[in-house]
Coordinates of C-alpha atoms in Angstrom, one line a residue:
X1351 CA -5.2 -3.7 -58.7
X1352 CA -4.3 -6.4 -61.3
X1353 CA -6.9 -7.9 -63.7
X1354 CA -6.8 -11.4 -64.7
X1355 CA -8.6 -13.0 -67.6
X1356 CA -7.9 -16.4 -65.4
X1357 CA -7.6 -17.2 -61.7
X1358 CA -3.8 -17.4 -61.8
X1359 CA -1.6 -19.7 -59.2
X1360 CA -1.8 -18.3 -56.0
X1361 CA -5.0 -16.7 -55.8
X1362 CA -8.7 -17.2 -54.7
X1363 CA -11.6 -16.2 -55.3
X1364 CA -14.3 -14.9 -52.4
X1365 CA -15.8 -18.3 -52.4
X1366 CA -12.8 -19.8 -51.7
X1367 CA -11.3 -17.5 -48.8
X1368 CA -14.9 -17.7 -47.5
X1369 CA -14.7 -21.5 -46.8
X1370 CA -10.8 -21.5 -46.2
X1371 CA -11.1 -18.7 -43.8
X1372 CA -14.5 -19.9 -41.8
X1373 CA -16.3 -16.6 -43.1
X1374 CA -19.2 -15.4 -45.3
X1375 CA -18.7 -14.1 -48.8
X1376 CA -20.4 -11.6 -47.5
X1377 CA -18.1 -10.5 -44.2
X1378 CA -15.6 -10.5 -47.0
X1379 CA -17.3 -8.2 -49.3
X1380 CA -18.4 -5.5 -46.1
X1381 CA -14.1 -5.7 -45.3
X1382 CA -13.9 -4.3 -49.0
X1383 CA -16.1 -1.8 -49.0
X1384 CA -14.8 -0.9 -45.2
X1385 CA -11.2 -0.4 -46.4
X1386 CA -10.6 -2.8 -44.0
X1387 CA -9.2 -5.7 -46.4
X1388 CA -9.4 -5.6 -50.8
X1389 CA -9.0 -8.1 -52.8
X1390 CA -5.1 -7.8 -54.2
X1391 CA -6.1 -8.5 -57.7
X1392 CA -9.6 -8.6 -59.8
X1393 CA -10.3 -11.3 -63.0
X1394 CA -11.6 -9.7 -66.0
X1395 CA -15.4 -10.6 -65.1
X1396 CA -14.8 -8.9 -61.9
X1397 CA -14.1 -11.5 -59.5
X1398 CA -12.5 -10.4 -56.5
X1399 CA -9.0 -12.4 -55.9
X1400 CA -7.2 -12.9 -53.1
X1401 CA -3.7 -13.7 -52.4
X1402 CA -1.6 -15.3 -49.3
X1403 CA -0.7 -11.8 -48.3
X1404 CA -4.5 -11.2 -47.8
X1405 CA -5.2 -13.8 -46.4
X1406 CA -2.5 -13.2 -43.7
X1407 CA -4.7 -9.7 -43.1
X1408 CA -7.6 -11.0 -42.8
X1409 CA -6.6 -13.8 -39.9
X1410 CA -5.7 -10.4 -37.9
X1411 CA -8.7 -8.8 -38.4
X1412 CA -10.2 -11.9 -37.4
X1413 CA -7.8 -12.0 -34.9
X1414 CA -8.4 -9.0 -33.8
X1415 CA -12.5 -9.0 -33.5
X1416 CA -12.2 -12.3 -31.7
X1417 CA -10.6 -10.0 -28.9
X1418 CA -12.8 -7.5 -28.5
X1419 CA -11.4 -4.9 -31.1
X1420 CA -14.0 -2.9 -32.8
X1421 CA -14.1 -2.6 -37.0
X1422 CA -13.1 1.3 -36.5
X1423 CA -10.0 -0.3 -33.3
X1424 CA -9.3 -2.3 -36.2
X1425 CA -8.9 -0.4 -38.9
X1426 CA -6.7 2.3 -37.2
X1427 CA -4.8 -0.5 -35.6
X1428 CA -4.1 -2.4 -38.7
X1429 CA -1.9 1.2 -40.1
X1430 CA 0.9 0.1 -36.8
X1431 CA 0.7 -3.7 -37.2
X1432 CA 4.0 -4.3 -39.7
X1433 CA 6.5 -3.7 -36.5
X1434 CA 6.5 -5.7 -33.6
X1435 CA 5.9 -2.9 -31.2
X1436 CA 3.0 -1.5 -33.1
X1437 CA 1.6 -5.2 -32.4
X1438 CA 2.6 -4.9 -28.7
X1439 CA 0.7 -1.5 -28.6
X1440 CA -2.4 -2.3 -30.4
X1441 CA -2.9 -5.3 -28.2
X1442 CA -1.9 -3.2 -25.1
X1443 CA -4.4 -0.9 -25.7
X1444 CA -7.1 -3.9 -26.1
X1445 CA -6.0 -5.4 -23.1
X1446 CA -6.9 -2.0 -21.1
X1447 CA -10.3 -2.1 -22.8
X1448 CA -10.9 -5.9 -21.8
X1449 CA -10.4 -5.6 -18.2
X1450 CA -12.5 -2.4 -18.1
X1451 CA -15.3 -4.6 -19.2
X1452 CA -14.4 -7.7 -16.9
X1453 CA -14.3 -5.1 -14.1
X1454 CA -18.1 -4.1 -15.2
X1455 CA -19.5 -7.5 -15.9
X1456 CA -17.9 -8.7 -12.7
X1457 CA -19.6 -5.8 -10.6
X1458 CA -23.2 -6.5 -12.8
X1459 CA -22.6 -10.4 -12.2
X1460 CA -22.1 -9.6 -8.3
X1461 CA -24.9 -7.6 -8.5
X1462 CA -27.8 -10.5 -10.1
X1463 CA -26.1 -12.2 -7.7
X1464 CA -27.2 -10.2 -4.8
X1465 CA -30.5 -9.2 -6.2
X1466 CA -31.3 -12.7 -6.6
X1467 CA -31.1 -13.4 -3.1
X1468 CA -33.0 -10.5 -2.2
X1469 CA -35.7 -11.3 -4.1
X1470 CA -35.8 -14.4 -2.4
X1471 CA -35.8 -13.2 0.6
X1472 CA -38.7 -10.6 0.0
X1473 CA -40.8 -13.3 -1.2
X1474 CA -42.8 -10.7 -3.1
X1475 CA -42.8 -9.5 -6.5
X1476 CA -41.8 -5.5 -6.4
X1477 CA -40.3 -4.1 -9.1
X1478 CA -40.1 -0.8 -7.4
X1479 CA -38.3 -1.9 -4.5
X1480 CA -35.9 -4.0 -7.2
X1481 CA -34.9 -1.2 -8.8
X1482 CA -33.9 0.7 -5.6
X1483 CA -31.7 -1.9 -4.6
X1484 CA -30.0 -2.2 -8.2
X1485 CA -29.3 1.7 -7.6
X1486 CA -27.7 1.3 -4.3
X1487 CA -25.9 -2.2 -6.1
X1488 CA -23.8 0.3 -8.6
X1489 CA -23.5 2.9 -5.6
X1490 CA -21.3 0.3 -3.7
X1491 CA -24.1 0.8 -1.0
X1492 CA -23.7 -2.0 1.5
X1493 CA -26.6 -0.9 3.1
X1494 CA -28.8 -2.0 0.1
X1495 CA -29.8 -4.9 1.7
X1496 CA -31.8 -2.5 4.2
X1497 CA -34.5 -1.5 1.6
X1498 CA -36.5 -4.4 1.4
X1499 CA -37.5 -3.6 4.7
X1500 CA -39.1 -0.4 3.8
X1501 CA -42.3 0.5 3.3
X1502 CA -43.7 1.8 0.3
X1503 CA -44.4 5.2 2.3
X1504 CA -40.5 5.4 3.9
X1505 CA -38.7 4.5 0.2
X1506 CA -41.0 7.3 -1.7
X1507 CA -39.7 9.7 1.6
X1508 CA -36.1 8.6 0.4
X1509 CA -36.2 8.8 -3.3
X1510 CA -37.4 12.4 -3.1
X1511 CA -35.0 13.3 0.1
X1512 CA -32.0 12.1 -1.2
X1513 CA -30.1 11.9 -4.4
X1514 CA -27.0 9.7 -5.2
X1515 CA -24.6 12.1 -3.4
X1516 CA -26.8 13.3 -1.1
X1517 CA -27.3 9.4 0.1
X1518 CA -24.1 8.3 0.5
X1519 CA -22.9 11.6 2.4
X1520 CA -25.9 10.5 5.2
X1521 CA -24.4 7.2 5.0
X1522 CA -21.1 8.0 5.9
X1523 CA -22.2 10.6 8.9
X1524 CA -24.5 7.8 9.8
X1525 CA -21.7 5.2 10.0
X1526 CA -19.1 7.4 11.6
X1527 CA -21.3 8.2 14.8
X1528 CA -22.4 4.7 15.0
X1529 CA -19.0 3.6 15.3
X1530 CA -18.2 6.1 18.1
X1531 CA -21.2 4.4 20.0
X1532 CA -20.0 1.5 19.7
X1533 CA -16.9 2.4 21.0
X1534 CA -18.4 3.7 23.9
X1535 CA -20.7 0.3 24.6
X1536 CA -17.2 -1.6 24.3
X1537 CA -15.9 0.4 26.7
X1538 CA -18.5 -0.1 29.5
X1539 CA -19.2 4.0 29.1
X1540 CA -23.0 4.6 31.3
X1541 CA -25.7 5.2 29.1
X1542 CA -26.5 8.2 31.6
X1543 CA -22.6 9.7 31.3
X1544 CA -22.5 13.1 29.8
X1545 CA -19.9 11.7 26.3
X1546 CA -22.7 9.2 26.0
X1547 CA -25.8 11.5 25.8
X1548 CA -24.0 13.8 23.6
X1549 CA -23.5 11.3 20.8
X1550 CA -27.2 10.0 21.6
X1551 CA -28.4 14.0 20.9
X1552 CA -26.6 13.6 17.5
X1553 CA -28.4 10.6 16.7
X1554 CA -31.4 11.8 17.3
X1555 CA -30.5 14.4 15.0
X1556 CA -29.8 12.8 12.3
X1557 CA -32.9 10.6 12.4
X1558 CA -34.3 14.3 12.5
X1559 CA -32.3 15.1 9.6
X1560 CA -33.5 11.4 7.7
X1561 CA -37.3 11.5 8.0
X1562 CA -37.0 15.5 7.8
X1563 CA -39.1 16.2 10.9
X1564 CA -41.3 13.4 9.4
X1565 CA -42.6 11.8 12.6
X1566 CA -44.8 9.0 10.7
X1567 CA -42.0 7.8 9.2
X1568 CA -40.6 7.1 12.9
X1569 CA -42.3 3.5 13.8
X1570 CA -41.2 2.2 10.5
X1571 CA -38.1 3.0 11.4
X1572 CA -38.0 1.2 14.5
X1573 CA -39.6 -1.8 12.9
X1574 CA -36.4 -1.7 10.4
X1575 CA -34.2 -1.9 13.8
X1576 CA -35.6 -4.9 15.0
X1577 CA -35.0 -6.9 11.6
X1578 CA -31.6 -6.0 11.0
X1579 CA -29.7 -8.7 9.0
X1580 CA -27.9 -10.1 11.5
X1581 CA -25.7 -12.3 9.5
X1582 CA -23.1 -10.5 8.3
X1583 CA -21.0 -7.8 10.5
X1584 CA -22.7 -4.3 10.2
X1585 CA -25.9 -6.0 11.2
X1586 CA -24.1 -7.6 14.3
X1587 CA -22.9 -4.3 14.7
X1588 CA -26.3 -2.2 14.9
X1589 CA -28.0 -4.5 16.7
X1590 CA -25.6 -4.0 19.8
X1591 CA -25.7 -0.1 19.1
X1592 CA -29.5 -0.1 19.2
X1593 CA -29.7 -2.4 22.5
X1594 CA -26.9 0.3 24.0
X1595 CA -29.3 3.5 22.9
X1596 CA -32.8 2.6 23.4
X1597 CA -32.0 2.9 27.4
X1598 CA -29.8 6.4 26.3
X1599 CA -32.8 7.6 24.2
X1600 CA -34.4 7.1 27.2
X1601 CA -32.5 9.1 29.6
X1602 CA -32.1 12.0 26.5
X1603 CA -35.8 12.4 26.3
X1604 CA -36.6 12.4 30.4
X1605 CA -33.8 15.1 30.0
X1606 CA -35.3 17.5 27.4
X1607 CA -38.4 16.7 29.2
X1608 CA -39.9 15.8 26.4
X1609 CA -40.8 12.6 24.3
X1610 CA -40.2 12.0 20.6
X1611 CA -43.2 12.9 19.6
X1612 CA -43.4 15.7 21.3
X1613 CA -45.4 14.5 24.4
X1614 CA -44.6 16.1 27.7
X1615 CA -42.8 14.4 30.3
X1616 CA -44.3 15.5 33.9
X1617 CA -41.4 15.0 36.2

């Protein structure tokens, strides 16, 4: 590095690139002591000087931040930037980076938006039950909406029941078989008809298999059904599976010969 007893034509001082450049002297002095961008030449008091050639470097880096890169992105990217291709690559790879991150703060804004309305909804204030449905919001959950419903009793039962996995594995089974009701309702099938009580036994049992013989939890669970959500389609859906198995439950239990709760049916 060249010293300089004046500023010769051509350079600038660190001042000067500061103001030229929209920067602070010091943003130019960290880039220095980075390795990311030194002065070409120094005067003889030790005034950092910079030439057109720098200045060219330091609108990439700009350049560069202003898109999302890192100081470290930079710094390795700046070695590849004197070919067009290692341009092209650097701003490939940045490009990846930037729609990872609009694919997260598109999922997070989708989620506010969602909570928002919840908490609307609720009309309370319940942190508790917030945070359960910004859980089931980054699970992809669509029955989040379902919680606010719960009581304080039935969400404690599911936090220590189920994990993440665990969850959205019940989900699914739960989904599957209320689909194949469905089809049966659709298809005029008797409540009383031997395909029809088979898929009400496995209902049952996976209610068993949700409140995990928990029988208290059972009327809260039946308050749930009656304020399904009706406005959108899997809440359209349920409500026509739980008018088309209430008179099935029926029939399952006079069967067994037993109610759910365990009370004896005398025929």
């Amino acid at each position: 590095m060249p010293n300089y007893k004046a500023i010769p034509q051509g350079y600038m001082t660190v001042g000067e690139v500061a103001k030229k450049m929209g920067v602070t002297v010091r943003t130019l002095q960290y880039y220095d002591k980075e390795g990311l961008l030194s002065p070409s030449a120094k005067s003889e008091g030790g005034r950092r000087l910079y030439n057109s050639r720098d200045l060219v470097i330091l609108h990439q880096i700009l350049s560069l931040k202003s898109l999302g890169f890192s100081l470290d992105n930079i710094k390795e990217a700046m070695v590849s930037l004197d070919t067009p291709d290692g341009v092209a690559d650097a701003l490939e790879k940045q490009a990846v980076s930037i729609r990872g991150k609009i694919g997260q703060l598109s999922a997070s804004l989708a989620a506010i938006e969602q909570l928002r309305t919840e908490v609307l909804q609720m009309q309370t204030v319940d942190f508790s039950k917030y945070a359960d449905i910004i859980i089931n919001l980054q699970m992809e959950n669509e029955f989040y909406y379902l919680i606010k419903h719960f009581d304080e009793d039935t969400l404690g039962h599911i936090r220590h029941r189920f994990d993440k996995e665990s969850g959205m594995v019940f989900m699914y089974k739960f989904q599957c078989l209320t689909d194949k009701i469905l089809e049966l309702q659709k298809n005029g099938v008797p409540v009383e008809s031997e395909e029809c009580q088979k898929l009400t036994g496995e209902y049952w049992e996976l209610v068993m298999e949700f409140t995990g013989g928990d029988m208290s939890l059972i009327p809260n669970l039946i308050e749930i059904g009656k304020f399904v959500d009706v406005t959108n389609e899997w809440g359209e859906k349920q409500k026509t599976v739980n008018a088309y198995l209430e008179p099935a439950l029926e029939i399952y239990f006079s069967k067994l010969g037993t109610g759910p709760f365990g009370e004896v049916h005398n025929e």
